[in-house]
Every structure is written in C-alpha cells, then in structure tokens.
Amino acid sequence: MRHITTFAGLPVMQFGPGVVDKLDRAGTPRSAVAWRIETDYEDSEEVFGSILDRCLDVVGGESIHAFVIGQWGEAYDTAPPLHLLIAARARLPHLRALFIGEMTGEECEISWINHTDVAPLLAAFPGLEILRIRGADGLQLSPVRHMRLRELAVESGGLPAAFLRGVVDSHLPALTDLELWLGVSEYGGDITVEDLTPVLSGSGMPRLRRLALRNAEIADQVAAALAGAPVVPRLEELDLSLGILSDRGAEALLLGQPLTHLRRLDLSHHFISAELADRLRAELPGVDVDLSDQKEEDDGERYTAVSE
C-alpha cells in the first residue's frame, strides 16, 4: 500500500514546518485539505500528543474538517492514543472525517496494526460523517448511537466477527456506505456468512447505498448470500473486490436476483474465468462492471489481495 493522496474529497497535506505558510501564501483555505500527522515508530505517546497539539495550534483546530492519523509509535504493539483526540474534541468543532492508521506495510503490516474500542471516539464526535480505519488487531466497537455517520470503512487482513456485531448492534441511521475488508482466518478474519445476515437483511441500515465486502476469502459464499439478500435492491454500488471470487460466486450472482439496477459492480482482483466474465458484462449491460486484475490460481490456491 502507498500513502493516500486524497481523503474525504480533499488532498492530503502532511503537517510540518512551513506547510501552513505555504498554503496561506497560495490563498488555499486551511479547511480545504485533509491534515495528516504521524510520529516515528520509536516515538512515545507524549511525542504524538505534542505533534497533535502543535498541529491544532498552528493550523487552527477550527479549520480542520478532515484528519488523517498515520503512525503513532509502535503501532504493532500499542493502540492509537484516541484519548488524546477525545480530549481535544472542543478544539476540533468542525471535524467531519477521520482516518486512523494510514500507514504503509513498510511502517507496519496491516494485520499488525493495533487498535481498541472506537465507540468512545464516535461518542465524542457526534458530527463525524466519515470514519475509516486501517488494521483490525484488537479493534472493537461497543454498540453506539451516532446520528451523522455516513461512511464507515475498515481495511484489514482479517476482521473479527466481534467488530461486525458491534456495527450491527449500533444505531447508525445515516449510514449510506459500509466497507468491510473481511480478510482471512489466519489473520483473525472469523466472520461467517451467518454473521453477515443482519447486514444483508438491510433492516438496521435503511439508507445504505454502497455495500463493500472486500478482500474476503469467503467471497464465493458472500456472493451466494447476496443472490437473495433483501439489501441488494436498494444498493447503487456493490463491491466484492480484492477477494478470491471464482466462477462459483459469479454464477451465483448471475442466477440470483436482478442486479441491473446497480450503478457499479466491483469484482476486481478475482479468479473468474473469461467465459463467466463475458456473461457478467453481457447480462449487466447498464452496469459499470469492474473485472480488472484477473488472477490465476497458484497450485490450486487462491489468495486475497491483502493479508499480512
């Protein structure tokens, strides 16, 4: 993975010496970028706190609408210091988008990134609309009520079922976009199709328009479940990319309920044969079907795009 260049529709700007002055000289509003902060992997929580304080002082917390948190020290051993963000909530009155754990594999493998319960964070920022998290080791979500969250995404090499239960048990009426990288069992991805039933029913997420169940070793089973899932008719975009979807899953999608209402169907990074790929394109003529990055089995094995 590479560092992102945009987040929440804004260019990402690394906070550092002279950056704010450069923006001001260019006449670019400080709120027109997503501000990114990080520390070195050897740095302590106190160092992270000082960088956070410096950023809020220099940029002006009231000008930060989107925040990207990179490395916070030994991320493979220490959860992000969310309590420091929570303590600074009064200084971030307009925060609408937050990315936690935006780091590359060279900084920390995705399945090693340590996390904790993010419910207190959501409770502290009732105006938050976008929350994206990279990594899922120790990640939890105690049931929470949040009226503004529109997009929730977790990138992982293995997503624990306990986190999914927290999502299902939470009250998130504004949610339109749910993106979960299910991953593989070797790295803690123990979600089953049965665990996904409440999501696929659509009953607790009335505004959901994009459902992304990505990077899944159970991609074929998920596709079979989606073939009759009540949530599908209301979706505009369905994303099963980065996983090990094969002809079995593609056939299930073709034989299931109509998908012609979709604006986009993302199946990129797949193990679907050319014949089935042609059928998908032919039978979904008005849908933007992404079948890029076709993979071949390696000695009978299929692999997700992201694991460790």
CSV table of N, CA and C in Angstrom, one decimal, residues 71-183:
chain,number,residue,atom,x,y,z
A,71,GLN,N,1.3,6.9,11.6
A,71,GLN,CA,2.0,6.1,12.6
A,71,GLN,C,2.0,6.9,13.9
A,72,TRP,N,1.7,6.1,15.0
A,72,TRP,CA,1.7,6.8,16.4
A,72,TRP,C,2.7,6.1,17.3
A,73,GLY,N,3.8,5.6,16.8
A,73,GLY,CA,4.8,4.9,17.6
A,73,GLY,C,4.8,3.5,17.2
A,74,GLU,N,4.9,2.6,18.1
A,74,GLU,CA,4.9,1.2,17.8
A,74,GLU,C,3.5,0.7,17.6
A,75,ALA,N,3.0,0.9,16.5
A,75,ALA,CA,1.6,0.6,16.2
A,75,ALA,C,1.3,-0.9,16.2
A,76,TYR,N,2.3,-1.7,16.1
A,76,TYR,CA,2.2,-3.2,16.2
A,76,TYR,C,2.0,-3.6,17.6
A,77,ASP,N,2.2,-2.7,18.5
A,77,ASP,CA,2.2,-3.1,20.0
A,77,ASP,C,1.3,-2.2,20.8
A,78,THR,N,1.0,-1.0,20.2
A,78,THR,CA,0.3,0.0,21.0
A,78,THR,C,-0.9,0.5,20.2
A,79,ALA,N,-2.1,0.6,20.9
A,79,ALA,CA,-3.3,1.1,20.2
A,79,ALA,C,-3.2,2.6,20.0
A,80,PRO,N,-3.9,3.1,19.0
A,80,PRO,CA,-3.8,4.6,18.8
A,80,PRO,C,-4.3,5.4,20.0
A,81,PRO,N,-3.6,6.5,20.3
A,81,PRO,CA,-4.0,7.3,21.5
A,81,PRO,C,-5.3,8.1,21.3
A,82,LEU,N,-6.4,7.3,21.1
A,82,LEU,CA,-7.6,8.0,20.8
A,82,LEU,C,-8.1,9.0,21.9
A,83,HIS,N,-7.6,8.7,23.2
A,83,HIS,CA,-8.0,9.6,24.3
A,83,HIS,C,-7.4,11.0,24.1
A,84,LEU,N,-6.3,11.1,23.4
A,84,LEU,CA,-5.8,12.4,23.1
A,84,LEU,C,-6.7,13.2,22.1
A,85,LEU,N,-7.2,12.5,21.1
A,85,LEU,CA,-8.1,13.1,20.2
A,85,LEU,C,-9.4,13.5,20.9
A,86,ILE,N,-9.9,12.6,21.8
A,86,ILE,CA,-11.1,12.8,22.5
A,86,ILE,C,-10.9,14.0,23.4
A,87,ALA,N,-9.8,14.1,24.1
A,87,ALA,CA,-9.5,15.3,25.0
A,87,ALA,C,-9.5,16.6,24.2
A,88,ALA,N,-9.2,16.5,22.9
A,88,ALA,CA,-9.1,17.7,22.1
A,88,ALA,C,-10.3,18.0,21.3
A,89,ARG,N,-11.4,17.3,21.6
A,89,ARG,CA,-12.6,17.5,20.8
A,89,ARG,C,-13.2,18.9,20.7
A,90,ALA,N,-13.0,19.7,21.8
A,90,ALA,CA,-13.5,21.0,21.8
A,90,ALA,C,-12.7,21.9,20.8
A,91,ARG,N,-11.5,21.5,20.5
A,91,ARG,CA,-10.6,22.2,19.6
A,91,ARG,C,-10.9,21.8,18.2
A,92,LEU,N,-11.7,20.8,17.9
A,92,LEU,CA,-12.0,20.3,16.6
A,92,LEU,C,-13.5,20.3,16.4
A,93,PRO,N,-14.1,21.5,16.4
A,93,PRO,CA,-15.5,21.6,16.3
A,93,PRO,C,-16.1,21.3,15.0
A,94,HIS,N,-15.3,21.3,13.9
A,94,HIS,CA,-15.8,21.0,12.6
A,94,HIS,C,-15.3,19.7,12.0
A,95,LEU,N,-14.7,18.9,12.8
A,95,LEU,CA,-14.2,17.6,12.3
A,95,LEU,C,-15.3,16.7,11.7
A,96,ARG,N,-15.2,16.4,10.4
A,96,ARG,CA,-16.2,15.6,9.8
A,96,ARG,C,-15.7,14.2,9.2
A,97,ALA,N,-14.4,14.1,9.1
A,97,ALA,CA,-13.8,12.9,8.5
A,97,ALA,C,-12.5,12.5,9.2
A,98,LEU,N,-12.4,11.3,9.5
A,98,LEU,CA,-11.2,10.8,10.3
A,98,LEU,C,-10.7,9.5,9.8
A,99,PHE,N,-9.4,9.4,9.5
A,99,PHE,CA,-8.8,8.1,9.0
A,99,PHE,C,-7.7,7.8,10.1
A,100,ILE,N,-7.9,6.6,10.7
A,100,ILE,CA,-7.0,6.1,11.7
A,100,ILE,C,-6.1,5.0,11.2
A,101,GLY,N,-4.8,5.1,11.3
A,101,GLY,CA,-3.9,4.0,10.9
A,101,GLY,C,-3.5,4.1,9.4
A,102,GLU,N,-3.4,5.2,8.9
A,102,GLU,CA,-3.0,5.4,7.5
A,102,GLU,C,-1.5,5.2,7.4
A,103,MET,N,-1.0,4.0,7.2
A,103,MET,CA,0.4,3.7,7.1
A,103,MET,C,0.6,2.6,6.2
A,104,THR,N,1.8,2.5,5.6
A,104,THR,CA,2.2,1.5,4.6
A,104,THR,C,2.7,0.2,5.3
A,105,GLY,N,2.8,-0.8,4.5
A,105,GLY,CA,3.3,-2.1,5.0
A,105,GLY,C,4.8,-1.9,5.5
A,106,GLU,N,5.5,-1.0,5.0
A,106,GLU,CA,6.9,-0.8,5.4
A,106,GLU,C,6.9,-0.2,6.9
A,107,GLU,N,5.9,0.5,7.2
A,107,GLU,CA,5.8,1.1,8.5
A,107,GLU,C,5.2,0.1,9.5
A,108,CYS,N,4.1,-0.6,9.1
A,108,CYS,CA,3.5,-1.6,9.9
A,108,CYS,C,2.6,-2.5,9.0
A,109,GLU,N,2.8,-3.8,9.0
A,109,GLU,CA,1.9,-4.6,8.3
A,109,GLU,C,0.5,-4.4,8.7
A,110,ILE,N,-0.5,-4.5,7.8
A,110,ILE,CA,-1.9,-4.1,8.1
A,110,ILE,C,-2.4,-5.0,9.2
A,111,SER,N,-2.1,-6.3,9.2
A,111,SER,CA,-2.6,-7.2,10.2
A,111,SER,C,-2.0,-7.0,11.6
A,112,TRP,N,-0.9,-6.2,11.7
A,112,TRP,CA,-0.2,-6.0,12.9
A,112,TRP,C,-0.7,-4.7,13.6
A,113,ILE,N,-1.4,-3.8,12.9
A,113,ILE,CA,-1.8,-2.5,13.4
A,113,ILE,C,-2.8,-2.7,14.6
A,114,ASN,N,-2.4,-2.3,15.7
A,114,ASN,CA,-3.1,-2.5,16.9
A,114,ASN,C,-4.2,-1.4,17.1
A,115,HIS,N,-5.4,-1.8,17.6
A,115,HIS,CA,-6.5,-0.9,17.8
A,115,HIS,C,-7.2,-1.1,19.1
A,116,THR,N,-8.2,-0.4,19.3
A,116,THR,CA,-9.0,-0.5,20.6
A,116,THR,C,-10.5,-0.2,20.2
A,117,ASP,N,-11.3,0.0,21.2
A,117,ASP,CA,-12.7,0.3,21.0
A,117,ASP,C,-12.8,1.7,20.5
A,118,VAL,N,-13.5,1.9,19.4
A,118,VAL,CA,-13.7,3.2,18.8
A,118,VAL,C,-15.0,3.8,19.1
A,119,ALA,N,-15.8,3.2,19.9
A,119,ALA,CA,-17.1,3.7,20.3
A,119,ALA,C,-16.9,5.1,21.1
A,120,PRO,N,-16.0,5.2,22.0
A,120,PRO,CA,-15.8,6.5,22.7
A,120,PRO,C,-15.5,7.6,21.8
A,121,LEU,N,-14.7,7.3,20.7
A,121,LEU,CA,-14.4,8.3,19.7
A,121,LEU,C,-15.6,8.8,19.0
A,122,LEU,N,-16.5,7.9,18.6
A,122,LEU,CA,-17.7,8.3,17.9
A,122,LEU,C,-18.6,9.1,18.9
A,123,ALA,N,-18.7,8.7,20.1
A,123,ALA,CA,-19.5,9.4,21.1
A,123,ALA,C,-18.9,10.8,21.3
A,124,ALA,N,-17.6,11.0,21.2
A,124,ALA,CA,-17.0,12.3,21.5
A,124,ALA,C,-17.2,13.3,20.3
A,125,PHE,N,-17.4,12.7,19.1
A,125,PHE,CA,-17.5,13.5,17.9
A,125,PHE,C,-18.9,13.2,17.2
A,126,PRO,N,-20.0,13.7,17.7
A,126,PRO,CA,-21.3,13.4,17.1
A,126,PRO,C,-21.5,14.0,15.7
A,127,GLY,N,-20.6,14.9,15.3
A,127,GLY,CA,-20.7,15.5,14.0
A,127,GLY,C,-19.9,14.7,12.9
A,128,LEU,N,-19.2,13.6,13.3
A,128,LEU,CA,-18.3,12.9,12.4
A,128,LEU,C,-19.2,12.2,11.3
A,129,GLU,N,-18.8,12.3,10.1
A,129,GLU,CA,-19.6,11.7,9.0
A,129,GLU,C,-18.8,10.6,8.3
A,130,ILE,N,-17.5,10.6,8.4
A,130,ILE,CA,-16.7,9.6,7.7
A,130,ILE,C,-15.7,9.0,8.7
A,131,LEU,N,-15.6,7.7,8.9
A,131,LEU,CA,-14.6,7.1,9.8
A,131,LEU,C,-14.0,5.9,9.0
A,132,ARG,N,-12.7,6.0,8.8
A,132,ARG,CA,-12.0,5.0,8.1
A,132,ARG,C,-10.9,4.5,8.9
A,133,ILE,N,-10.7,3.2,9.0
A,133,ILE,CA,-9.7,2.6,9.9
A,133,ILE,C,-8.9,1.6,9.1
A,134,ARG,N,-7.6,1.6,9.3
A,134,ARG,CA,-6.7,0.6,8.7
A,134,ARG,C,-6.2,-0.3,9.8
A,135,GLY,N,-6.3,-1.6,9.6
A,135,GLY,CA,-5.9,-2.6,10.7
A,135,GLY,C,-7.1,-2.9,11.6
A,136,ALA,N,-7.0,-4.2,12.1
A,136,ALA,CA,-8.1,-4.6,13.0
A,136,ALA,C,-7.7,-5.4,14.2
A,137,ASP,N,-6.4,-5.5,14.5
A,137,ASP,CA,-5.9,-6.2,15.6
A,137,ASP,C,-6.4,-5.6,16.9
A,138,GLY,N,-7.3,-6.2,17.6
A,138,GLY,CA,-7.8,-5.6,18.8
A,138,GLY,C,-9.0,-4.6,18.6
A,139,LEU,N,-9.4,-4.5,17.4
A,139,LEU,CA,-10.4,-3.5,17.0
A,139,LEU,C,-11.8,-3.9,17.6
A,140,GLN,N,-12.4,-3.0,18.3
A,140,GLN,CA,-13.7,-3.2,18.8
A,140,GLN,C,-14.7,-2.0,18.5
A,141,LEU,N,-15.9,-2.3,18.6
A,141,LEU,CA,-16.9,-1.2,18.5
A,141,LEU,C,-18.1,-1.6,19.5
A,142,SER,N,-18.0,-1.0,20.7
A,142,SER,CA,-19.2,-1.2,21.6
A,142,SER,C,-20.4,-0.6,20.9
A,143,PRO,N,-21.6,-1.2,21.1
A,143,PRO,CA,-22.8,-0.6,20.5
A,143,PRO,C,-22.9,0.9,20.8
A,144,VAL,N,-23.1,1.7,19.8
A,144,VAL,CA,-23.1,3.1,19.9
A,144,VAL,C,-24.3,3.7,19.1
A,145,ARG,N,-24.7,4.9,19.5
A,145,ARG,CA,-25.8,5.6,18.8
A,145,ARG,C,-25.1,6.8,18.2
A,146,HIS,N,-25.1,6.9,16.9
A,146,HIS,CA,-24.5,8.0,16.2
A,146,HIS,C,-25.4,8.4,15.0
A,147,MET,N,-25.8,9.7,15.0
A,147,MET,CA,-26.9,10.1,14.0
A,147,MET,C,-26.3,10.7,12.7
A,148,ARG,N,-25.0,10.9,12.7
A,148,ARG,CA,-24.4,11.6,11.5
A,148,ARG,C,-23.5,10.7,10.6
A,149,LEU,N,-23.0,9.6,11.1
A,149,LEU,CA,-22.0,8.8,10.4
A,149,LEU,C,-22.6,8.3,9.1
A,150,ARG,N,-22.0,8.7,8.0
A,150,ARG,CA,-22.5,8.3,6.7
A,150,ARG,C,-21.6,7.2,6.1
A,151,GLU,N,-20.3,7.2,6.4
A,151,GLU,CA,-19.4,6.2,5.8
A,151,GLU,C,-18.5,5.6,6.9
A,152,LEU,N,-18.5,4.3,6.9
A,152,LEU,CA,-17.7,3.5,7.8
A,152,LEU,C,-16.9,2.5,7.0
A,153,ALA,N,-15.6,2.5,7.2
A,153,ALA,CA,-14.8,1.6,6.4
A,153,ALA,C,-13.7,1.0,7.3
A,154,VAL,N,-13.4,-0.3,7.2
A,154,VAL,CA,-12.3,-0.9,8.0
A,154,VAL,C,-11.5,-1.7,7.0
A,155,GLU,N,-10.3,-1.3,6.7
A,155,GLU,CA,-9.3,-2.1,5.9
A,155,GLU,C,-8.6,-3.1,6.8
A,156,SER,N,-8.6,-4.3,6.4
A,156,SER,CA,-8.0,-5.3,7.3
A,156,SER,C,-7.5,-6.5,6.5
A,157,GLY,N,-6.6,-7.3,7.1
A,157,GLY,CA,-6.2,-8.6,6.6
A,157,GLY,C,-7.1,-9.6,7.2
A,158,GLY,N,-7.8,-9.3,8.3
A,158,GLY,CA,-8.7,-10.2,8.9
A,158,GLY,C,-9.5,-9.5,9.9
A,159,LEU,N,-10.8,-9.4,9.7
A,159,LEU,CA,-11.7,-8.6,10.5
A,159,LEU,C,-12.5,-9.5,11.5
A,160,PRO,N,-12.4,-9.2,12.8
A,160,PRO,CA,-13.0,-10.1,13.8
A,160,PRO,C,-14.6,-9.9,13.8
A,161,ALA,N,-15.2,-11.0,14.0
A,161,ALA,CA,-16.7,-11.0,14.0
A,161,ALA,C,-17.2,-10.1,15.1
A,162,ALA,N,-16.5,-10.0,16.2
A,162,ALA,CA,-16.9,-9.1,17.3
A,162,ALA,C,-17.1,-7.7,16.8
A,163,PHE,N,-16.3,-7.2,16.0
A,163,PHE,CA,-16.4,-5.9,15.5
A,163,PHE,C,-17.7,-5.7,14.6
A,164,LEU,N,-17.9,-6.7,13.8
A,164,LEU,CA,-19.2,-6.7,13.0
A,164,LEU,C,-20.4,-6.7,13.9
A,165,ARG,N,-20.4,-7.5,14.9
A,165,ARG,CA,-21.5,-7.5,15.8
A,165,ARG,C,-21.7,-6.1,16.4
A,166,GLY,N,-20.6,-5.4,16.7
A,166,GLY,CA,-20.8,-4.0,17.2
A,166,GLY,C,-21.4,-3.1,16.2
A,167,VAL,N,-21.1,-3.3,15.0
A,167,VAL,CA,-21.7,-2.4,13.9
A,167,VAL,C,-23.2,-2.7,13.9
A,168,VAL,N,-23.5,-4.0,13.8
A,168,VAL,CA,-24.9,-4.4,13.7
A,168,VAL,C,-25.8,-4.0,14.9
A,169,ASP,N,-25.1,-4.0,16.1
A,169,ASP,CA,-25.9,-3.6,17.3
A,169,ASP,C,-25.9,-2.1,17.6
A,170,SER,N,-25.2,-1.4,16.7
A,170,SER,CA,-25.2,0.1,16.9
A,170,SER,C,-26.4,0.7,16.1
A,171,HIS,N,-26.7,1.9,16.5
A,171,HIS,CA,-27.8,2.7,15.8
A,171,HIS,C,-27.1,3.7,14.9
A,172,LEU,N,-27.1,3.4,13.6
A,172,LEU,CA,-26.4,4.3,12.6
A,172,LEU,C,-27.3,4.6,11.5
A,173,PRO,N,-28.4,5.4,11.7
A,173,PRO,CA,-29.4,5.6,10.7
A,173,PRO,C,-29.0,6.4,9.5
A,174,ALA,N,-27.9,7.1,9.6
A,174,ALA,CA,-27.5,7.9,8.4
A,174,ALA,C,-26.5,7.2,7.5
A,175,LEU,N,-26.1,5.9,7.9
A,175,LEU,CA,-25.1,5.2,7.2
A,175,LEU,C,-25.5,4.9,5.7
A,176,THR,N,-24.8,5.4,4.8
A,176,THR,CA,-25.0,5.1,3.4
A,176,THR,C,-23.9,4.2,2.7
A,177,ASP,N,-22.8,4.1,3.4
A,177,ASP,CA,-21.6,3.4,2.8
A,177,ASP,C,-21.0,2.6,3.9
A,178,LEU,N,-21.0,1.3,3.7
A,178,LEU,CA,-20.3,0.4,4.6
A,178,LEU,C,-19.3,-0.5,3.9
A,179,GLU,N,-18.1,-0.3,4.3
A,179,GLU,CA,-17.0,-1.1,3.6
A,179,GLU,C,-16.2,-1.8,4.6
A,180,LEU,N,-16.2,-3.2,4.5
A,180,LEU,CA,-15.5,-4.0,5.4
A,180,LEU,C,-14.6,-5.0,4.7
A,181,TRP,N,-13.3,-5.0,5.0
A,181,TRP,CA,-12.4,-5.9,4.4
A,181,TRP,C,-12.4,-7.2,5.3
A,182,LEU,N,-13.0,-8.2,4.9
A,182,LEU,CA,-13.2,-9.4,5.8
A,182,LEU,C,-11.9,-10.2,6.0
A,183,GLY,N,-11.1,-10.2,5.0
A,183,GLY,CA,-9.8,-10.9,5.2
A,183,GLY,C,-9.8,-12.4,5.3
